[in-house]
């Protein structure tokens, strides 16, 4: 283990992040060092920031791509593990194209846009085709690789912002984006996005953290238990673009309406599993309202007892089970990022919505405000 890149802390956690968290005084929490995240990218300062819920959760964030670098939570025996994948220093994030989106914000458009193109009011806009013929997660220079402004930071909250100019990665409109990460005493991690534009455009933001509730590098996620509040998915073709249909999950490997082990059906004979090389699909969330934050997903790991609930105001969630991880990337604790040892759960609108008029709209016009709220709530049982 590269211990020189980590700060091993127990009681001294208070001095490092300025908190009064008595529940973690003696926990073996290893915060990444400021010096390993201090640099300049495109003449903008990059750093790392620690947040504390005040009741047992510690998180570190870098403003390069708004990335969640570490997230420490206790198990049922109050043993702490870092449950998100990440790297030891900023250089590894910058150079590692294999896991470009690790822990980052996705934008301007999370997920895929077919042929990297769409039309607004008869005008065609061409985007980078950075995933086959598709535009993926905003293009070649998306929100994940830019340096966000740190507008303010406190013990439990950080405010970030970014200005995306007209024509950025082919998208129209000058876009002003704000993003707030908050840890609450109820051990919630809240994300709030807002955005405005001066020209009609499409916006679909999300976070691409990879979770393993056993801890980073501690084995498969196929034994995690998953519940999804969704009766259907948007099926995809061989290029991972939605066909435009809605496919009922009943009697398919995609039925997680009641809790089921992730690995139970992931290797079954199924066209959709083949197209995604496993789970890499958008679930259509059951919604009671259009804008309220509602429960969407529960992820549970029985050995540790860690549980994560996801609440959101979004209409979909893309779930990806690390089907293409090869174990060549080494994480924060000198352990490889292996095949199906992490899961991403990305709350958002649907993929390719700009080209699918019957999907929930991602269009943002001048005078409107894009708003998204997602909550990750942590507990044990």
CSV table of C-alpha atoms in Angstrom, one decimal:
chain,number,residue,atom,x,y,z
A,1,UNK,CA,0.0,0.0,0.0
A,2,UNK,CA,1.3,3.5,-0.9
A,3,UNK,CA,0.9,4.8,2.6
A,4,UNK,CA,2.8,8.0,1.9
A,5,UNK,CA,-0.2,9.1,-0.1
A,6,UNK,CA,-2.7,8.6,2.7
A,7,UNK,CA,-3.3,10.3,6.0
A,8,UNK,CA,-4.1,7.6,8.6
A,9,UNK,CA,-6.3,9.1,11.2
A,10,UNK,CA,-8.3,8.2,14.3
A,11,UNK,CA,-9.0,10.8,16.9
A,12,UNK,CA,-7.2,13.4,14.9
A,13,UNK,CA,-9.9,13.4,12.3
A,14,UNK,CA,-11.4,16.5,14.0
A,15,UNK,CA,-8.4,18.6,13.5
A,16,UNK,CA,-8.1,17.8,9.9
A,17,UNK,CA,-11.6,18.6,8.8
A,18,UNK,CA,-12.7,20.8,11.6
A,19,UNK,CA,-15.7,18.7,12.8
A,20,UNK,CA,-17.1,17.5,16.1
A,21,UNK,CA,-18.0,14.0,15.1
A,22,UNK,CA,-17.8,11.9,18.2
A,23,UNK,CA,-19.1,8.7,16.4
A,24,UNK,CA,-15.8,8.4,14.4
A,25,UNK,CA,-13.2,9.4,16.9
A,26,UNK,CA,-11.4,6.1,16.9
A,27,UNK,CA,-12.3,4.9,13.3
A,28,UNK,CA,-9.5,3.9,11.0
A,29,UNK,CA,-10.4,6.5,8.3
A,30,UNK,CA,-7.6,7.3,5.9
A,31,UNK,CA,-8.1,10.7,4.3
A,32,UNK,CA,-6.2,11.4,1.1
A,33,UNK,CA,-3.6,14.2,1.4
A,34,UNK,CA,-4.1,17.7,0.2
A,35,UNK,CA,-0.7,17.8,-1.4
A,36,UNK,CA,-1.6,14.9,-3.8
A,37,UNK,CA,-4.6,16.8,-5.1
A,38,UNK,CA,-3.1,20.3,-5.3
A,39,UNK,CA,-2.3,21.3,-8.9
A,40,UNK,CA,-3.3,23.7,-11.7
A,41,UNK,CA,-5.3,22.6,-14.8
A,42,UNK,CA,-5.9,25.1,-17.6
A,43,UNK,CA,-4.8,27.9,-15.2
A,44,UNK,CA,-7.4,26.9,-12.6
A,45,UNK,CA,-6.6,25.6,-9.1
A,46,UNK,CA,-7.5,22.1,-8.2
A,47,UNK,CA,-7.8,20.8,-4.6
A,48,UNK,CA,-9.5,18.3,-2.4
A,49,UNK,CA,-12.1,19.1,0.2
A,50,UNK,CA,-13.4,17.0,3.2
A,51,UNK,CA,-17.0,17.0,4.3
A,52,UNK,CA,-18.5,15.5,7.4
A,53,UNK,CA,-22.2,14.7,8.1
A,54,UNK,CA,-21.6,15.2,11.9
A,55,UNK,CA,-23.1,11.7,12.5
A,56,UNK,CA,-20.8,9.2,11.0
A,57,UNK,CA,-20.1,9.9,7.2
A,58,UNK,CA,-17.0,11.5,5.8
A,59,UNK,CA,-16.6,12.4,2.1
A,60,UNK,CA,-13.8,13.9,0.0
A,61,UNK,CA,-14.4,15.8,-3.2
A,62,UNK,CA,-12.1,17.3,-5.8
A,63,UNK,CA,-13.2,20.2,-8.0
A,64,UNK,CA,-11.7,18.5,-11.0
A,65,UNK,CA,-14.9,17.1,-12.5
A,66,UNK,CA,-16.7,17.5,-9.2
A,67,UNK,CA,-15.5,14.0,-8.3
A,68,UNK,CA,-16.4,12.1,-5.2
A,69,UNK,CA,-13.0,10.7,-4.3
A,70,UNK,CA,-13.8,8.9,-1.1
A,71,UNK,CA,-16.9,8.2,1.0
A,72,UNK,CA,-16.4,6.5,4.4
A,73,UNK,CA,-19.4,4.8,6.1
A,74,UNK,CA,-19.7,2.4,9.0
A,75,UNK,CA,-20.9,-1.2,8.9
A,76,UNK,CA,-23.2,-2.7,11.5
A,77,UNK,CA,-20.2,-3.2,13.8
A,78,UNK,CA,-19.1,0.4,13.3
A,79,UNK,CA,-16.2,-0.6,11.1
A,80,UNK,CA,-15.5,2.0,8.4
A,81,UNK,CA,-14.8,1.4,4.8
A,82,UNK,CA,-14.5,3.7,1.8
A,83,UNK,CA,-17.4,2.6,-0.4
A,84,UNK,CA,-16.6,4.5,-3.7
A,85,UNK,CA,-13.9,3.8,-6.2
A,86,UNK,CA,-11.2,6.4,-6.8
A,87,UNK,CA,-7.5,7.1,-7.1
A,88,UNK,CA,-4.7,8.3,-4.7
A,89,UNK,CA,-3.8,11.5,-6.5
A,90,UNK,CA,-5.0,14.0,-9.1
A,91,UNK,CA,-2.5,12.8,-11.7
A,92,UNK,CA,-4.1,9.4,-11.9
A,93,UNK,CA,-7.5,11.0,-12.6
A,94,UNK,CA,-6.0,13.2,-15.3
A,95,UNK,CA,-4.1,10.5,-17.1
A,96,UNK,CA,-6.5,7.5,-16.7
A,97,UNK,CA,-8.7,7.4,-19.7
A,98,UNK,CA,-9.9,3.9,-18.9
A,99,UNK,CA,-12.0,5.1,-16.0
A,100,UNK,CA,-12.5,8.7,-17.2
A,101,UNK,CA,-15.9,9.2,-15.4
A,102,UNK,CA,-14.9,7.7,-12.0
A,103,UNK,CA,-16.9,9.6,-9.4
A,104,UNK,CA,-17.5,12.7,-11.6
A,105,UNK,CA,-20.4,14.8,-12.6
A,106,UNK,CA,-21.6,14.0,-16.1
A,107,UNK,CA,-22.7,16.8,-18.5
A,108,UNK,CA,-23.8,18.6,-20.5
A,109,UNK,CA,-25.6,15.3,-21.3
A,110,UNK,CA,-25.3,12.2,-19.1
A,111,UNK,CA,-25.6,9.0,-21.1
A,112,UNK,CA,-25.7,8.6,-24.9
A,113,UNK,CA,-27.0,10.6,-27.8
A,114,UNK,CA,-27.4,8.6,-31.0
A,115,UNK,CA,-25.0,9.6,-33.8
A,116,UNK,CA,-23.9,12.5,-31.6
A,117,UNK,CA,-26.5,14.8,-33.1
A,118,UNK,CA,-29.9,16.4,-32.4
A,119,UNK,CA,-32.1,19.1,-33.8
A,120,UNK,CA,-33.7,22.1,-32.0
A,121,UNK,CA,-36.3,24.1,-33.9
A,122,UNK,CA,-35.0,22.8,-37.3
A,123,UNK,CA,-31.3,23.5,-36.5
A,124,UNK,CA,-29.0,20.5,-36.4
A,125,UNK,CA,-26.2,20.3,-33.8
A,126,UNK,CA,-23.3,17.9,-34.2
A,127,UNK,CA,-21.6,16.7,-31.0
A,128,UNK,CA,-18.4,14.6,-30.6
A,129,UNK,CA,-18.8,10.9,-31.3
A,130,UNK,CA,-16.7,9.7,-28.4
A,131,UNK,CA,-18.3,6.3,-28.0
A,132,UNK,CA,-18.6,4.6,-31.4
A,133,UNK,CA,-21.0,6.8,-33.3
A,134,UNK,CA,-22.6,8.1,-30.1
A,135,UNK,CA,-21.9,11.1,-27.9
A,136,UNK,CA,-21.3,9.8,-24.4
A,137,UNK,CA,-21.6,11.8,-21.2
A,138,UNK,CA,-21.2,15.2,-22.9
A,139,UNK,CA,-18.4,14.5,-25.4
A,140,UNK,CA,-14.7,14.5,-25.5
A,141,UNK,CA,-14.3,17.4,-23.0
A,142,UNK,CA,-17.3,17.1,-20.8
A,143,UNK,CA,-18.0,18.4,-17.3
A,144,UNK,CA,-16.0,15.4,-15.8
A,145,UNK,CA,-12.7,16.8,-17.0
A,146,UNK,CA,-13.1,20.5,-16.3
A,147,UNK,CA,-12.1,22.4,-13.2
A,148,UNK,CA,-15.2,23.6,-11.3
A,149,UNK,CA,-15.2,26.9,-9.3
A,150,UNK,CA,-15.4,26.4,-5.6
A,151,UNK,CA,-17.8,29.1,-4.5
A,152,UNK,CA,-18.0,28.1,-0.9
A,153,UNK,CA,-17.2,25.2,1.4
A,154,UNK,CA,-18.2,24.4,5.0
A,155,UNK,CA,-17.9,21.4,7.3
A,156,UNK,CA,-20.7,19.6,5.5
A,157,UNK,CA,-21.3,21.4,2.2
A,158,UNK,CA,-19.5,22.5,-0.9
A,159,UNK,CA,-20.9,24.8,-3.6
A,160,UNK,CA,-19.4,24.4,-7.1
A,161,UNK,CA,-20.1,26.2,-10.4
A,162,UNK,CA,-19.1,26.1,-14.0
A,163,UNK,CA,-19.7,28.2,-17.1
A,164,UNK,CA,-20.1,26.2,-20.4
A,165,UNK,CA,-19.9,28.6,-23.4
A,166,UNK,CA,-22.1,28.4,-26.5
A,167,UNK,CA,-20.8,25.7,-28.7
A,168,UNK,CA,-19.1,23.7,-26.0
A,169,UNK,CA,-18.7,20.2,-27.3
A,170,UNK,CA,-21.3,21.2,-30.0
A,171,UNK,CA,-24.0,22.1,-27.5
A,172,UNK,CA,-25.9,25.4,-28.1
A,173,UNK,CA,-26.2,28.2,-25.5
A,174,UNK,CA,-24.1,29.7,-22.8
A,175,UNK,CA,-24.9,27.4,-19.8
A,176,UNK,CA,-24.4,28.4,-16.2
A,177,UNK,CA,-24.3,25.4,-13.9
A,178,UNK,CA,-24.3,25.2,-10.1
A,179,UNK,CA,-23.9,22.1,-8.1
A,180,UNK,CA,-24.2,21.6,-4.3
A,181,UNK,CA,-23.0,18.6,-2.3
A,182,UNK,CA,-24.3,18.3,1.2
A,183,UNK,CA,-23.9,15.7,4.0
A,184,UNK,CA,-26.7,15.8,6.5
A,185,UNK,CA,-26.9,14.6,10.2
A,186,UNK,CA,-29.3,12.0,8.9
A,187,UNK,CA,-26.4,10.5,6.9
A,188,UNK,CA,-27.7,11.6,3.6
A,189,UNK,CA,-25.5,12.7,0.7
A,190,UNK,CA,-27.5,15.3,-1.3
A,191,UNK,CA,-26.7,16.5,-4.7
A,192,UNK,CA,-28.5,19.6,-6.2
A,193,UNK,CA,-27.9,20.8,-9.7
A,194,UNK,CA,-29.3,24.0,-11.3
A,195,UNK,CA,-28.6,25.4,-14.7
A,196,UNK,CA,-29.7,28.3,-16.9
A,197,UNK,CA,-29.1,29.0,-20.6
A,198,UNK,CA,-29.5,31.9,-23.0
A,199,UNK,CA,-30.3,29.7,-26.0
A,200,UNK,CA,-32.4,26.6,-26.3
A,201,UNK,CA,-30.3,23.5,-25.5
A,202,UNK,CA,-30.5,20.0,-23.9
A,203,UNK,CA,-29.3,19.4,-20.3
A,204,UNK,CA,-29.1,16.1,-18.5
A,205,UNK,CA,-26.8,15.9,-15.5
A,206,UNK,CA,-25.8,13.0,-13.2
A,207,UNK,CA,-23.1,11.7,-11.0
A,208,UNK,CA,-21.0,8.6,-11.9
A,209,UNK,CA,-19.7,7.3,-8.6
A,210,UNK,CA,-19.0,3.6,-8.5
A,211,UNK,CA,-20.1,1.9,-5.3
A,212,UNK,CA,-19.1,-1.2,-3.5
A,213,UNK,CA,-20.8,-1.4,-0.1
A,214,UNK,CA,-18.1,-3.8,1.1
A,215,UNK,CA,-15.5,-1.2,0.5
A,216,UNK,CA,-13.4,-0.3,-2.6
A,217,UNK,CA,-11.5,-3.4,-3.9
A,218,UNK,CA,-13.2,-5.8,-1.4
A,219,UNK,CA,-14.8,-8.1,-3.9
A,220,UNK,CA,-17.8,-8.6,-6.1
A,221,UNK,CA,-21.0,-6.6,-6.1
A,222,UNK,CA,-23.0,-9.5,-7.6
A,223,UNK,CA,-24.0,-10.6,-4.0
A,224,UNK,CA,-25.4,-7.1,-3.2
A,225,UNK,CA,-29.2,-7.1,-3.0
A,226,UNK,CA,-30.9,-4.5,-5.2
A,227,UNK,CA,-34.5,-3.1,-5.3
A,228,UNK,CA,-35.6,-0.8,-8.0
A,229,UNK,CA,-39.0,1.1,-8.1
A,230,UNK,CA,-39.5,0.5,-11.8
A,231,UNK,CA,-41.9,-1.5,-13.9
A,232,UNK,CA,-40.0,-1.1,-17.1
A,233,UNK,CA,-36.7,-0.3,-18.8
A,234,UNK,CA,-35.9,1.5,-22.1
A,235,UNK,CA,-34.5,-1.4,-24.1
A,236,UNK,CA,-31.3,-0.8,-26.2
A,237,UNK,CA,-30.0,-1.9,-29.5
A,238,UNK,CA,-26.5,-3.3,-30.1
A,239,UNK,CA,-25.1,0.3,-30.0
A,240,UNK,CA,-26.6,0.9,-26.5
A,241,UNK,CA,-29.1,3.4,-27.9
A,242,UNK,CA,-32.8,3.1,-26.8
A,243,UNK,CA,-35.1,1.6,-29.4
A,244,UNK,CA,-37.8,4.0,-28.3
A,245,UNK,CA,-39.9,1.3,-26.7
A,246,UNK,CA,-40.7,0.5,-23.1
A,247,UNK,CA,-40.1,-3.1,-22.0
A,248,UNK,CA,-41.9,-4.4,-18.9
A,249,UNK,CA,-39.5,-6.0,-16.4
A,250,UNK,CA,-41.9,-8.7,-15.4
A,251,UNK,CA,-40.5,-12.2,-16.1
A,252,UNK,CA,-37.2,-10.7,-17.2
A,253,UNK,CA,-33.7,-10.4,-15.6
A,254,UNK,CA,-34.5,-6.7,-15.1
A,255,UNK,CA,-37.2,-7.3,-12.5
A,256,UNK,CA,-35.9,-5.8,-9.2
A,257,UNK,CA,-39.3,-4.6,-8.0
A,258,UNK,CA,-38.6,-6.8,-5.0
A,259,UNK,CA,-35.2,-7.3,-3.5
A,260,UNK,CA,-33.0,-9.6,-5.6
A,261,UNK,CA,-29.3,-10.5,-5.6
A,262,UNK,CA,-27.6,-8.7,-8.5
A,263,UNK,CA,-25.8,-11.7,-9.8
A,264,UNK,CA,-28.8,-14.1,-9.8
A,265,UNK,CA,-29.8,-13.4,-13.4
A,266,UNK,CA,-27.0,-11.2,-14.9
A,267,UNK,CA,-25.5,-14.0,-17.0
A,268,UNK,CA,-28.8,-15.3,-18.3
A,269,UNK,CA,-29.6,-15.7,-22.0
A,270,UNK,CA,-31.3,-12.5,-22.9
A,271,UNK,CA,-30.9,-10.1,-25.8
A,272,UNK,CA,-30.9,-7.0,-23.6
A,273,UNK,CA,-28.2,-8.5,-21.3
A,274,UNK,CA,-26.2,-9.3,-24.4
A,275,UNK,CA,-26.5,-5.8,-25.8
A,276,UNK,CA,-25.4,-4.3,-22.5
A,277,UNK,CA,-22.8,-7.0,-21.6
A,278,UNK,CA,-24.8,-7.3,-18.4
A,279,UNK,CA,-26.7,-4.5,-16.7
A,280,UNK,CA,-26.1,-1.2,-18.5
A,281,UNK,CA,-29.7,0.1,-18.9
A,282,UNK,CA,-32.1,2.9,-18.0
A,283,UNK,CA,-34.9,1.9,-15.6
A,284,UNK,CA,-38.1,3.9,-16.0
A,285,UNK,CA,-38.8,4.9,-12.4
A,286,UNK,CA,-42.4,4.7,-11.0
A,287,UNK,CA,-43.3,8.3,-10.2
A,288,UNK,CA,-46.2,9.7,-8.2
A,289,UNK,CA,-45.4,13.3,-9.2
A,290,UNK,CA,-43.3,15.1,-11.8
A,291,UNK,CA,-41.0,17.0,-9.5
A,292,UNK,CA,-40.9,15.6,-6.0
A,293,UNK,CA,-38.0,13.7,-4.6
A,294,UNK,CA,-39.2,10.0,-4.3
A,295,UNK,CA,-37.7,6.7,-3.4
A,296,UNK,CA,-36.1,5.0,-6.4
A,297,UNK,CA,-33.5,2.3,-5.3
A,298,UNK,CA,-32.3,0.4,-2.3
A,299,UNK,CA,-28.8,-1.3,-2.4
A,300,UNK,CA,-28.0,-3.6,0.5
A,301,UNK,CA,-24.8,-5.6,1.3
A,302,UNK,CA,-25.7,-8.4,3.7
A,303,UNK,CA,-22.2,-9.1,5.1
A,304,UNK,CA,-21.5,-5.6,6.3
A,305,UNK,CA,-25.1,-4.6,6.8
A,306,UNK,CA,-24.6,-1.4,4.8
A,307,UNK,CA,-27.6,-0.1,3.0
A,308,UNK,CA,-27.9,2.8,0.5
A,309,UNK,CA,-31.2,4.2,-0.6
A,310,UNK,CA,-31.5,6.6,-3.5
A,311,UNK,CA,-34.2,9.2,-3.7
A,312,UNK,CA,-34.6,11.5,-6.7
A,313,UNK,CA,-36.9,13.8,-8.7
A,314,UNK,CA,-35.6,12.2,-12.0
A,315,UNK,CA,-37.6,10.0,-14.2
A,316,UNK,CA,-34.9,7.4,-14.8
A,317,UNK,CA,-31.8,5.7,-13.4
A,318,UNK,CA,-29.0,4.2,-15.4
A,319,UNK,CA,-27.5,1.2,-13.7
A,320,UNK,CA,-24.1,-0.1,-14.8
A,321,UNK,CA,-22.4,-3.2,-13.2
A,322,UNK,CA,-18.8,-2.5,-14.4
A,323,UNK,CA,-19.1,-5.0,-17.2
A,324,UNK,CA,-16.0,-3.7,-18.9
A,325,UNK,CA,-13.6,-3.3,-16.0
A,326,UNK,CA,-10.4,-5.3,-16.6
A,327,UNK,CA,-8.5,-5.0,-13.3
A,328,UNK,CA,-5.8,-2.9,-14.9
A,329,UNK,CA,-6.7,0.2,-12.9
A,330,UNK,CA,-5.4,0.3,-9.3
A,331,UNK,CA,-7.5,2.1,-6.7
A,332,UNK,CA,-6.8,4.1,-3.5
A,333,UNK,CA,-5.8,1.1,-1.4
A,334,UNK,CA,-3.5,-0.7,-4.0
A,335,UNK,CA,-6.4,-2.9,-5.1
A,336,UNK,CA,-7.5,-3.4,-8.7
A,337,UNK,CA,-10.8,-2.2,-10.1
A,338,UNK,CA,-12.0,-5.6,-11.2
A,339,UNK,CA,-14.8,-6.8,-13.4
A,340,UNK,CA,-18.2,-6.4,-11.7
A,341,UNK,CA,-16.8,-5.3,-8.4
A,342,UNK,CA,-18.6,-1.9,-8.4
A,343,UNK,CA,-22.0,-0.5,-9.5
A,344,UNK,CA,-22.9,2.9,-10.8
A,345,UNK,CA,-26.4,4.2,-10.2
A,346,UNK,CA,-27.0,7.4,-12.2
A,347,UNK,CA,-30.2,9.3,-11.7
A,348,UNK,CA,-31.1,11.3,-14.8
A,349,UNK,CA,-33.6,11.6,-17.7
A,350,UNK,CA,-33.5,9.0,-20.4
A,351,UNK,CA,-30.6,8.3,-22.9
A,352,UNK,CA,-31.1,9.8,-26.3
A,353,UNK,CA,-34.1,11.9,-25.2
A,354,UNK,CA,-33.3,14.7,-27.7
A,355,UNK,CA,-34.1,12.2,-30.5
A,356,UNK,CA,-37.0,10.5,-28.8
A,357,UNK,CA,-39.9,12.9,-28.6
A,358,UNK,CA,-42.0,10.7,-26.4
A,359,UNK,CA,-39.3,10.4,-23.7
A,360,UNK,CA,-39.2,12.9,-20.8
A,361,UNK,CA,-37.9,16.2,-22.3
A,362,UNK,CA,-34.3,17.4,-21.6
A,363,UNK,CA,-34.8,20.6,-23.4
A,364,UNK,CA,-33.9,23.8,-21.5
A,365,UNK,CA,-35.0,27.2,-22.9
A,366,UNK,CA,-34.0,30.7,-21.9
A,367,UNK,CA,-35.9,31.9,-18.8
A,368,UNK,CA,-36.2,28.3,-17.5
A,369,UNK,CA,-34.2,26.8,-14.7
A,370,UNK,CA,-33.0,23.2,-14.8
A,371,UNK,CA,-33.2,21.6,-11.4
A,372,UNK,CA,-32.3,18.2,-10.2
A,373,UNK,CA,-32.2,16.7,-6.7
A,374,UNK,CA,-30.8,13.3,-5.7
A,375,UNK,CA,-30.2,11.9,-2.2
A,376,UNK,CA,-28.1,8.9,-1.2
A,377,UNK,CA,-29.1,7.8,2.3
A,378,UNK,CA,-26.8,5.5,4.2
A,379,UNK,CA,-27.8,3.2,7.1
A,380,UNK,CA,-27.1,-0.3,8.4
A,381,UNK,CA,-29.3,-3.2,9.2
